[in-house]
Short mmCIF file of C-alpha atoms in Angstrom, two decimals:
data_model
loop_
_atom_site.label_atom_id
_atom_site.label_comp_id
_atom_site.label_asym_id
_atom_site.label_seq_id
_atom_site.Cartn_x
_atom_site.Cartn_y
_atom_site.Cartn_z
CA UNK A 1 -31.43 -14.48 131.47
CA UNK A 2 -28.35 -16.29 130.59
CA UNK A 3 -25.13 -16.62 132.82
CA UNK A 4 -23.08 -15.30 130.42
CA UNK A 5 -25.61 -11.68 130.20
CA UNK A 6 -25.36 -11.89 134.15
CA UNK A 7 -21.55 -11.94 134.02
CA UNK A 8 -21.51 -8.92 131.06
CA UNK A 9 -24.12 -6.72 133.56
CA UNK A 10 -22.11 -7.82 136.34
CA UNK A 11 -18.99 -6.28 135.16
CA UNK A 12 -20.14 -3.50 132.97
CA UNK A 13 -21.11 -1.74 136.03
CA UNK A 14 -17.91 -1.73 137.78
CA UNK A 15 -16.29 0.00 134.32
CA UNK A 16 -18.80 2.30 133.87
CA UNK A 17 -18.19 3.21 138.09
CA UNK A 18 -14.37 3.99 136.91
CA UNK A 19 -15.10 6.24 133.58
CA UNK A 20 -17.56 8.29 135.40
CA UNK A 21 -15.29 8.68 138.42
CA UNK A 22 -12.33 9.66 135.63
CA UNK A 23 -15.06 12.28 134.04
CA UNK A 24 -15.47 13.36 137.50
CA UNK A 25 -12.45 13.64 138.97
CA UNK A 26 -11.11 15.52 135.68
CA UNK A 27 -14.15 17.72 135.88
CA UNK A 28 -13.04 18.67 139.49
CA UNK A 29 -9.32 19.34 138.12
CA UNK A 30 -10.07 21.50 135.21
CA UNK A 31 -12.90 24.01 136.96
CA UNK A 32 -10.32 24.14 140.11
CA UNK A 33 -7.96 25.30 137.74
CA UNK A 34 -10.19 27.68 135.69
CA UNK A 35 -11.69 28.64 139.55
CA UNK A 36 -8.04 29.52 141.16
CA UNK A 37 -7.41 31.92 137.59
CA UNK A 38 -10.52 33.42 139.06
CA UNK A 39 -9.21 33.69 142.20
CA UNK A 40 -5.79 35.11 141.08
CA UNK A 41 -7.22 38.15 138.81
CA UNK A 42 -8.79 39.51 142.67
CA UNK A 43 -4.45 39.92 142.66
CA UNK A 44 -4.18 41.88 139.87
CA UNK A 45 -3.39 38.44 137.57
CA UNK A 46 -4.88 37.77 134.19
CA UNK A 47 -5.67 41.71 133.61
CA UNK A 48 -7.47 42.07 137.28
CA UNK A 49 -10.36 43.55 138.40
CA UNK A 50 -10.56 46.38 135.82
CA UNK A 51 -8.83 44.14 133.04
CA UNK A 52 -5.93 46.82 133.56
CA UNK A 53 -3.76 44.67 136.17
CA UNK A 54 -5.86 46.27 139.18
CA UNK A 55 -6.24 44.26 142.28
CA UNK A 56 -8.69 44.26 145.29
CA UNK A 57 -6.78 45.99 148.11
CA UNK A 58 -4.99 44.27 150.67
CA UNK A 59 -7.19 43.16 153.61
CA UNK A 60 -10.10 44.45 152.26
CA UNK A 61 -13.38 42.34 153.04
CA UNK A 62 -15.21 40.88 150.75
CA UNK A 63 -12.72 40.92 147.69
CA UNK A 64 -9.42 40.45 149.15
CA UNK A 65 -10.74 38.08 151.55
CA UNK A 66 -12.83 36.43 148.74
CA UNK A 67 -9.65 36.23 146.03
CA UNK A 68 -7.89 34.18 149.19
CA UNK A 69 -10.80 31.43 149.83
CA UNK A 70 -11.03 31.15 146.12
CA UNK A 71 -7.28 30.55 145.20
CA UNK A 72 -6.94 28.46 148.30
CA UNK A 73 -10.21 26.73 147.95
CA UNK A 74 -9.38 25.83 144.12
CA UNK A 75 -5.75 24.67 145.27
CA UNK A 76 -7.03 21.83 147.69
CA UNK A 77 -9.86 21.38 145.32
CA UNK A 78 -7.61 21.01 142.69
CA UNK A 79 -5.76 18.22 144.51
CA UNK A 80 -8.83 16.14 145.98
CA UNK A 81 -8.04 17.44 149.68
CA UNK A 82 -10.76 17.54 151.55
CA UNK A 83 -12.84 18.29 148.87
CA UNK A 84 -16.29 18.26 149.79
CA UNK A 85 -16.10 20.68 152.95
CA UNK A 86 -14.50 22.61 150.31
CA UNK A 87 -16.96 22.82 148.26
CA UNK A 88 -19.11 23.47 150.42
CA UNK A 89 -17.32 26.68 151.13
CA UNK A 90 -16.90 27.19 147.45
CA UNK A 91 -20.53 27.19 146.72
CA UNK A 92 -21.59 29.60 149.27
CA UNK A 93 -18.37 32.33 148.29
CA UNK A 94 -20.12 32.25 145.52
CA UNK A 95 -23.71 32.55 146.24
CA UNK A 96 -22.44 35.19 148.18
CA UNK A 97 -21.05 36.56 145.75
CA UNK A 98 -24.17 36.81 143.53
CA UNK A 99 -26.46 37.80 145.92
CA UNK A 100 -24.52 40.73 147.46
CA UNK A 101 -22.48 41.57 144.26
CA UNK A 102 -24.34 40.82 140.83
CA UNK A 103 -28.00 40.51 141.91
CA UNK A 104 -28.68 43.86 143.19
CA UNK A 105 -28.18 44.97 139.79
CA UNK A 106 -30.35 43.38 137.99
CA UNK A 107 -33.06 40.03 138.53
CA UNK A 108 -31.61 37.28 136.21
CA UNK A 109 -27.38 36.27 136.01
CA UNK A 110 -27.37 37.52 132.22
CA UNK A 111 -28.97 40.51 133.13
CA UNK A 112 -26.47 41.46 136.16
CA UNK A 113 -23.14 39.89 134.62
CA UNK A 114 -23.23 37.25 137.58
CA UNK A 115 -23.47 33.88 135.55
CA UNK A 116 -20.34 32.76 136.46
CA UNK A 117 -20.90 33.31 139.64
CA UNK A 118 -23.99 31.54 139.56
CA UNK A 119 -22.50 28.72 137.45
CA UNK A 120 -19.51 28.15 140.08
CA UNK A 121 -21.81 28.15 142.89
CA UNK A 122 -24.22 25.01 141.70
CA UNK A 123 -21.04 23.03 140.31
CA UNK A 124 -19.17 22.91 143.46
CA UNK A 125 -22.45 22.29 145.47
CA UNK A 126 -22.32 19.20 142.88
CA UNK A 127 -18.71 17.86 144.17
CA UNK A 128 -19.76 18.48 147.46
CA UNK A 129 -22.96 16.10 146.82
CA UNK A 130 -21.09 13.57 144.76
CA UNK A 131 -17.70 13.59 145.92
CA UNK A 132 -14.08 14.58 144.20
CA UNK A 133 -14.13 11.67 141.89
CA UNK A 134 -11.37 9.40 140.80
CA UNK A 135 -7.32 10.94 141.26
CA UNK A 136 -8.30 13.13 144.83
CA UNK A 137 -5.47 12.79 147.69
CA UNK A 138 -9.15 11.83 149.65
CA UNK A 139 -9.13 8.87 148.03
CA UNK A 140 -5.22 7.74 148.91
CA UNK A 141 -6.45 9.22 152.68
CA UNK A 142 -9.51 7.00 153.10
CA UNK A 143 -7.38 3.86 151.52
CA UNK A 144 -5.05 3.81 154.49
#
C-alpha cells in the first residue's frame, strides 16, 4: 500500500460518515413529516378516519390517545429531539397498533390493511438503533 491510497481510505471514510448521516437525518425528516399527516387525519385532517373529515372522539383510548403520541412523537422526531426514546415509543404505537387493530383481521399486513402500520413500526425501531442522523437538535445538545 502506498501513502498516498492510505491518505484517500483515510479520508473517504469520514465523507462517506457525513452523506450517510445527511441520507439519514433527511430520512428521519421526511417519514416524521409523512408520520405527523398520519397522526393529524386521527383529527379529522387529510379526509380522517372515514376519508369524510371524521375524527376519533375526544379522549377516547386508543385512537385519540394514539393520534396525540403520533403528532407529538413525529413533531420532536421531526426536529431530532430526543429522538431515539422517541422512537422507541413510535415503534411500539405502532406495533400496537397492528397487533390489536389490523392483525385480528387477517394473518399477513396486505391481507389486514396494516402495512403501514407495520412499515412505521420497523423504521422508527431503525432511528432508535442508529440514531437521528445528521441536522437533529440532539446533535447541537450533545455538542455543548
Amino acid at each position: 500500500m502506498t501513502a498516498t491510497t492510505v491518505r484517500d481510505s483515510q479520508t473517504a471514510a469520514p465523507a462517506k460518515t457525513q452523506v450517510t448521516g445527511l441520507v439519514v437525518g433527511a430520512s428521519r425528516i421526511v417519514i416524521s413529516f409523512l408520520f405527523g399527516c398520519h397522526g393529524l387525519q386521527g383529527f379529522g385532517f387529510f379526509g380522517g378516519i372515514d376519508g369524510q373529515g371524521g375524527g376519533v372522539p375526544f379522549g377516547s383510548f386508543p385512537g385519540w390517545w394514539g393520534s396525540v403520541l403520533e403528532l407529538v412523537g413525529a413533531v420532536l422526531l421531526l426536529v431530532g429531539l430526543a429522538s431515539r426514546p422517541v422512537a422507541i415509543l413510535l415503534s411500539g404505537v405502532m406495533a400496537y397498533a397492528y397487533f390489536t387493530v389490523h392483525a385480528p383481521t387477517g394473518l399477513l399486513p396486505l391481507q389486514n390493511m396494516g402495512e403501514p402500520a407495520a412499515v412505521y413500526s420497523w423504521i422508527f425501531l431503525l432511528f432508535a438503533a442508529i440514531g437521528p442522523g445528521r441536522l437533529a437538535l440532539d446533535n447541537l445538545i450533545k455538542r455543548r
